[in-house]
Coordinates of C-alpha atoms in Angstrom, one line a residue:
M1 CA 0.0 0.0 0.0
R2 CA 1.5 3.2 -1.2
W3 CA 1.7 6.3 1.2
R4 CA 0.2 9.3 -0.4
L5 CA 1.4 12.9 0.5
C6 CA -1.5 15.2 1.4
P7 CA -1.6 18.7 2.7
G8 CA -2.6 17.5 6.2
S9 CA 0.3 15.2 6.5
V10 CA 2.8 17.9 5.4
V11 CA 1.4 20.2 8.1
H12 CA 1.6 17.5 10.7
L13 CA 5.2 16.7 9.7
L14 CA 6.3 20.4 10.0
R15 CA 4.6 20.6 13.3
C16 CA 6.5 17.6 14.6
V17 CA 9.8 19.0 13.4
L18 CA 9.2 22.4 15.1
L19 CA 8.2 20.7 18.3
R20 CA 11.4 18.6 18.3
V21 CA 13.6 21.7 17.6
C22 CA 11.8 24.0 20.0
P23 CA 10.0 22.1 22.7
R24 CA 6.9 23.7 24.3
R25 CA 8.4 24.0 27.7
R26 CA 11.3 26.2 26.3
G27 CA 9.6 27.9 23.3
C28 CA 11.5 29.5 20.4
Q29 CA 13.5 32.2 22.3
L30 CA 15.8 34.6 20.5
P31 CA 19.1 35.7 22.1
L32 CA 18.7 38.5 24.6
W33 CA 20.4 41.2 22.5
M34 CA 18.3 40.3 19.5
S35 CA 15.1 40.5 21.6
K36 CA 16.1 43.9 22.9
T37 CA 16.9 45.2 19.4
Q38 CA 13.7 43.9 18.0
A39 CA 11.7 45.5 20.9
Y40 CA 13.4 48.8 20.4
L41 CA 12.9 48.9 16.6
K42 CA 9.2 48.0 17.2
L43 CA 8.8 50.8 19.7
L44 CA 10.6 53.2 17.4
L45 CA 8.3 52.3 14.5
H46 CA 5.2 52.7 16.7
S47 CA 6.4 56.0 18.0
L48 CA 6.1 57.5 14.5
F49 CA 2.4 56.6 14.5
Y50 CA 1.5 56.8 18.2
N51 CA -1.7 58.8 17.6
I52 CA -3.7 60.8 15.0
L53 CA -1.8 64.0 15.9
T54 CA 1.4 62.8 14.2
D55 CA 2.3 65.2 11.4
S56 CA 5.2 66.4 9.4
D57 CA 6.5 68.4 12.4
V58 CA 6.8 65.3 14.5
V59 CA 8.7 63.4 11.8
F60 CA 10.9 66.4 11.2
D61 CA 11.8 66.7 14.9
S62 CA 12.6 62.9 15.0
V63 CA 14.9 63.0 12.0
F64 CA 16.7 66.2 13.0
E65 CA 17.0 65.3 16.7
P66 CA 20.7 64.5 16.5
L67 CA 21.5 67.8 14.7
L68 CA 19.4 69.8 17.2
W69 CA 21.1 68.0 20.1
C70 CA 24.5 69.1 18.7
V71 CA 23.4 72.7 18.3
D72 CA 22.1 72.7 21.9
Y73 CA 25.4 71.2 23.2
V74 CA 27.6 73.7 21.4
T75 CA 25.4 76.7 22.5
R76 CA 25.5 75.5 26.1
W77 CA 29.3 75.3 26.1
F78 CA 29.9 78.5 24.1
G79 CA 27.5 80.7 26.0
L80 CA 30.2 82.1 28.2
V81 CA 32.3 83.0 25.1
F82 CA 29.3 85.1 23.8
V83 CA 29.0 86.9 27.2
W84 CA 32.7 87.8 27.1
M85 CA 32.3 89.0 23.5
V86 CA 29.6 91.5 24.7
V87 CA 31.8 92.7 27.6
V88 CA 34.9 93.1 25.4
L89 CA 33.2 94.9 22.5
T90 CA 31.3 97.2 24.9
T91 CA 34.5 98.0 26.8
S92 CA 36.3 98.7 23.5
I93 CA 33.7 101.3 22.6
L94 CA 34.0 102.9 26.0
V95 CA 37.8 103.1 25.6
V96 CA 37.4 104.9 22.3
A97 CA 34.8 107.3 23.7
Y98 CA 36.8 108.2 26.8
F99 CA 40.3 108.4 25.4
V100 CA 39.6 109.6 21.8
L101 CA 36.3 111.5 21.6
L102 CA 36.2 113.0 25.1
P103 CA 39.5 115.0 24.8
H104 CA 38.2 116.4 21.4
A105 CA 34.9 117.3 23.0
L106 CA 36.5 119.1 25.9
R107 CA 38.4 121.3 23.4
T108 CA 35.6 122.1 21.1
Y109 CA 32.2 121.7 22.8
S110 CA 30.5 124.4 24.9
T111 CA 29.8 123.9 28.6
P112 CA 26.0 123.2 28.3
L113 CA 26.7 120.7 25.5
L114 CA 29.3 119.0 27.6
V115 CA 26.9 118.7 30.5
W116 CA 24.2 117.2 28.3
H117 CA 26.6 114.7 26.8
F118 CA 27.9 113.7 30.2
C119 CA 24.5 113.2 31.7
C120 CA 22.9 111.4 28.7
G121 CA 25.9 109.2 28.0
H122 CA 26.4 108.0 31.5
W123 CA 22.7 107.5 32.1
I124 CA 22.6 105.1 29.1
L125 CA 25.8 103.4 30.2
V126 CA 24.5 102.8 33.7
M127 CA 21.2 101.3 32.3
I128 CA 23.1 99.1 29.9
V129 CA 25.4 97.6 32.6
F130 CA 22.7 97.2 35.2
H131 CA 20.2 95.4 32.9
Y132 CA 22.8 93.2 31.2
Y133 CA 24.1 92.1 34.6
K134 CA 20.6 91.4 35.9
A135 CA 19.6 89.6 32.7
V136 CA 22.6 87.3 32.9
K137 CA 22.5 86.6 36.7
T138 CA 18.7 86.4 37.2
A139 CA 17.2 83.0 36.9
P140 CA 14.3 83.0 34.4
G141 CA 12.0 81.1 36.8
Y142 CA 11.2 77.4 37.0
P143 CA 8.1 75.4 37.8
P144 CA 8.1 73.6 41.2
S145 CA 9.3 70.0 40.8
G146 CA 7.6 68.7 44.0
K147 CA 4.0 68.0 44.6
N148 CA 1.8 71.1 44.6
D149 CA -1.7 72.3 43.9
I150 CA -0.8 74.8 41.2
P151 CA -3.0 74.3 38.1
F152 CA -1.2 73.1 35.0
V153 CA -2.0 72.7 31.4
S154 CA 0.2 69.7 30.5
V155 CA 3.1 67.5 31.6
C156 CA 6.6 68.0 30.3
K157 CA 7.6 64.9 28.3
K158 CA 11.3 65.4 29.2
C159 CA 11.1 66.8 32.8
V160 CA 8.0 64.7 33.6
I161 CA 6.6 67.5 35.8
P162 CA 3.4 69.5 35.5
K163 CA 3.8 72.6 33.3
P164 CA 1.8 75.8 34.1
A165 CA 0.4 78.0 31.4
R166 CA 3.0 79.7 29.2
A167 CA 5.8 77.4 30.5
H168 CA 8.1 75.6 28.0
H169 CA 11.0 73.2 28.1
C170 CA 14.4 74.6 27.1
G171 CA 16.7 72.0 25.5
I172 CA 19.8 74.0 26.2
C173 CA 19.1 74.6 29.9
N174 CA 17.5 71.1 30.0
R175 CA 14.6 72.2 32.2
C176 CA 11.2 73.9 32.0
I177 CA 11.1 77.8 32.0
L178 CA 8.2 79.9 33.2
K179 CA 6.8 82.1 30.4
M180 CA 9.8 81.2 28.3
D181 CA 10.5 83.6 25.4
H182 CA 13.8 82.1 24.0
H183 CA 17.3 81.0 25.0
C184 CA 19.7 83.9 24.4
P185 CA 23.3 82.8 23.8
W186 CA 24.5 86.4 24.4
L187 CA 23.2 86.1 27.9
N188 CA 24.1 82.4 28.4
N189 CA 20.7 82.2 30.0
C190 CA 17.0 81.7 29.1
V191 CA 14.8 84.7 28.8
G192 CA 11.8 83.9 31.0
H193 CA 9.3 85.3 33.4
L194 CA 11.8 86.8 35.9
N195 CA 14.4 88.3 33.6
H196 CA 12.3 89.1 30.4
R197 CA 12.1 92.8 31.5
Y198 CA 15.9 93.0 32.1
F199 CA 16.6 91.5 28.6
F200 CA 14.2 93.9 26.8
S201 CA 15.5 97.0 28.7
F202 CA 19.1 96.0 27.9
C203 CA 18.2 95.8 24.2
V204 CA 16.5 99.2 24.3
F205 CA 19.3 101.0 26.1
M206 CA 22.0 99.2 24.1
T207 CA 20.3 100.4 20.9
L208 CA 20.0 103.9 22.3
G209 CA 23.7 103.8 23.2
C210 CA 24.7 102.7 19.8
V211 CA 22.6 105.4 18.1
Y212 CA 24.0 108.0 20.5
C213 CA 27.6 107.0 19.7
S214 CA 26.9 106.8 15.9
V215 CA 25.2 110.2 15.7
S216 CA 27.5 112.1 18.1
G217 CA 30.6 110.6 16.4
R218 CA 29.5 111.1 12.8
I219 CA 31.6 114.2 12.1
R220 CA 34.7 112.7 13.6
F221 CA 34.1 109.6 11.6
L222 CA 33.9 111.5 8.3
A223 CA 37.1 113.5 9.2
A224 CA 39.0 110.3 10.1
Y225 CA 37.8 108.5 7.0
N226 CA 38.9 111.4 4.7
A227 CA 42.3 111.6 6.5
L228 CA 42.9 107.9 5.9
E229 CA 41.8 108.2 2.3
R230 CA 44.2 111.1 1.7
F231 CA 47.1 109.2 3.3
K232 CA 46.4 106.2 1.1
H233 CA 46.4 108.5 -2.0
F234 CA 49.8 110.0 -1.1
E235 CA 51.1 106.5 -0.4
M236 CA 50.1 105.3 -3.8
E237 CA 51.8 108.2 -5.6
K238 CA 55.1 108.8 -3.9
P239 CA 56.9 112.1 -4.3
G240 CA 59.2 112.2 -7.2
V241 CA 57.1 110.0 -9.4
P242 CA 55.5 111.7 -12.4
V243 CA 51.7 112.0 -12.2
T244 CA 49.9 109.7 -14.6
G245 CA 46.4 110.1 -16.0
M246 CA 46.6 113.9 -16.5
G247 CA 45.4 113.5 -20.1
P248 CA 45.9 116.5 -22.4
L249 CA 47.2 118.7 -19.5
I250 CA 50.6 117.0 -19.8
G251 CA 51.1 118.3 -23.3
L252 CA 50.6 121.9 -22.1
L253 CA 53.7 121.8 -19.7
P254 CA 56.9 123.4 -21.0
T255 CA 59.4 121.2 -22.7
G256 CA 61.5 119.3 -20.3
Q257 CA 59.3 120.0 -17.3
T258 CA 57.5 117.2 -15.4
D259 CA 54.7 117.6 -12.8
Y260 CA 55.5 115.9 -9.5
V261 CA 53.2 115.0 -6.6
T262 CA 53.3 117.3 -3.6
P263 CA 54.9 115.6 -0.6
A264 CA 52.4 114.0 1.9
P265 CA 51.5 116.0 4.9
P266 CA 52.8 114.7 8.3
Y267 CA 50.6 111.8 9.5
S268 CA 51.9 110.3 12.7
F269 CA 51.3 106.8 13.9
K270 CA 49.2 108.1 16.8
E271 CA 46.9 110.0 14.5
K272 CA 46.5 107.0 12.3
I273 CA 45.5 104.8 15.3
T274 CA 43.1 107.5 16.5
D275 CA 41.3 107.7 13.2
K276 CA 41.1 104.0 12.8
S277 CA 39.6 103.6 16.3
I278 CA 37.0 106.2 15.5
I279 CA 36.1 104.4 12.3
Y280 CA 35.9 101.1 14.2
M281 CA 33.6 102.6 16.8
W282 CA 31.3 104.2 14.3
V283 CA 31.0 101.1 12.1
L284 CA 30.4 98.8 15.1
T285 CA 27.8 101.0 16.8
S286 CA 26.0 101.7 13.5
T287 CA 25.8 98.0 12.7
V288 CA 24.6 97.0 16.2
A289 CA 22.1 99.8 16.2
V290 CA 20.4 98.5 13.0
V291 CA 20.5 94.8 13.9
L292 CA 19.6 95.2 17.6
G293 CA 17.1 97.9 16.8
A294 CA 15.2 95.5 14.5
L295 CA 15.2 92.8 17.3
T296 CA 14.0 95.3 19.9
T297 CA 11.2 96.5 17.6
W298 CA 10.1 92.9 17.1
H299 CA 10.0 92.2 20.9
A300 CA 8.1 95.5 21.5
L301 CA 5.4 94.3 19.1
L302 CA 5.2 91.0 20.9
I303 CA 4.9 92.7 24.2
S304 CA 2.1 94.9 22.9
R305 CA 0.2 91.8 21.8
G306 CA 0.8 90.0 25.1
E307 CA 2.9 87.2 23.5
T308 CA 6.3 85.7 23.7
S309 CA 8.4 84.5 20.8
I310 CA 7.2 80.9 21.3
E311 CA 3.6 81.9 21.7
R312 CA 3.8 83.9 18.5
H313 CA 4.2 80.7 16.5
T314 CA 1.7 78.6 18.6
N315 CA -0.9 81.4 18.4
A316 CA -0.5 81.6 14.6
K317 CA -1.1 77.9 14.3
E318 CA -4.1 78.1 16.6
K319 CA -5.6 81.0 14.6
S320 CA -5.2 79.0 11.4
R321 CA -6.8 75.9 12.9
M322 CA -9.8 77.8 14.3
K323 CA -10.2 79.8 11.2
K324 CA -10.8 76.6 9.2
M325 CA -13.5 75.8 11.8
G326 CA -15.1 79.1 11.3
Q327 CA -14.1 80.4 14.7
V328 CA -11.9 83.3 15.9
Y329 CA -9.0 82.8 18.2
K330 CA -8.2 85.3 20.9
N331 CA -5.0 85.4 22.9
P332 CA -6.1 84.9 26.6
F333 CA -3.0 86.8 27.8
N334 CA -3.7 89.9 25.7
Y335 CA -5.1 92.6 28.1
G336 CA -4.7 95.5 25.6
K337 CA -1.6 97.3 24.5
L338 CA -1.3 99.7 27.5
H339 CA -2.1 97.1 30.1
N340 CA 0.3 94.6 28.5
W341 CA 3.1 97.1 28.9
K342 CA 2.1 97.9 32.5
V343 CA 2.1 94.2 33.4
F344 CA 5.4 93.6 31.6
L345 CA 7.2 96.6 33.2
G346 CA 5.6 96.2 36.6
V347 CA 4.0 99.6 36.6
E348 CA 1.4 100.1 39.3
R349 CA 1.6 103.8 39.9
K350 CA 2.4 106.9 37.9
S351 CA 5.8 107.3 39.7
H352 CA 6.8 103.8 38.5
W353 CA 7.3 105.1 35.0
L354 CA 10.3 107.0 36.4
T355 CA 11.5 104.7 39.2
R356 CA 11.0 101.4 37.5
V357 CA 11.4 102.2 33.8
L358 CA 13.7 105.1 33.4
L359 CA 15.9 104.3 36.4
P360 CA 17.5 101.0 37.4
S361 CA 15.1 98.9 39.4
A362 CA 15.2 95.3 40.5
H363 CA 11.5 94.9 41.3
S364 CA 9.8 91.6 40.7
P365 CA 7.1 91.0 38.1
L366 CA 3.5 91.5 39.1
S367 CA 2.6 87.9 38.5
D368 CA 4.3 84.8 40.0
G369 CA 4.5 83.1 36.6
L370 CA 2.5 80.1 37.8
T371 CA -1.0 81.4 37.4
W372 CA -2.4 83.9 35.0
D373 CA -5.7 85.7 35.4
S374 CA -7.6 88.7 33.9
F375 CA -6.7 91.1 36.8
P376 CA -5.7 93.9 34.5
V377 CA -9.0 93.7 32.7
K378 CA -11.3 93.4 35.7
K379 CA -9.5 96.1 37.8
E380 CA -7.9 98.9 35.9
P381 CA -4.6 100.2 37.2
I382 CA -4.1 103.9 37.8
A383 CA -4.6 105.7 34.6
V384 CA -1.3 107.1 33.2

């Protein structure tokens, strides 16, 4: 009797082989390292499709995470270098102002003009130094890490702590920041709830200082630039060398006579260094005035709207999303332009515009940064 091969017998045969190779009591177990690798790859694959909110931004962040990590690492370690750059450049401008421009001003300016320059220049200098020091040394504010009853809007995925409204995680500082605006490498610090006013005031007065130096030193800059250009002209055409490029005028000279360049006027090494330092000061202050002025204007617009730099992007996305639904989005932290400035600057009385805005002041913000309400709308501060 011949044995016939049927599908059922083939399946039974394979089952017997598998049971002999991998008994039931042990099962088919992979090596530990292969199991861990397989589980990690499976988790990585599932993380790209973890819910319906996955979009191109999530995929972009996942792909460029190593590059962003490198940028955060470099910024964290080079922050102190940027701070020293600000100190050195500012000090160099002060050296030029005191040792080059001031002696010239004492010889040429009238007494009332000297008094005005002395008061205005030193007021701006004191405000720059005070607010930069406070912006660097003041912590931006952090949410409490322990158990508390403070209301929160989400949980940080990296810190694994409750995040209050307007708080965000900083990858460079590696912790959550209250009312975070951005991480500033020139401060080597985050700009948050407690030092946002110091940062903005520093930008304002540094811009004013650069404009002041650029405007007051413009005449000296033009004189120094012209002096250097004349010196270069005489250096290119040495005395005793016939002038070229005179065109038809050369033919009008008497026979055997050649036109020679006038010897260069005396131009000492000290005068050259002085003129170059004036040009350096004017170019640097003018450039910083334009760049930092644009940044300051941008932050002033954000403060007028009751937004931070991060909230500007999130609010724009929310407006677009609600517009598609036929709804209008309103920023819950916008109390009106004047009230936004009062809350930001900590102005509660009329005198505070002088003592807290135009003079150095280390007062704390009106809010604690943990809870935000509509106090400026319900109860109007003193009209100013």
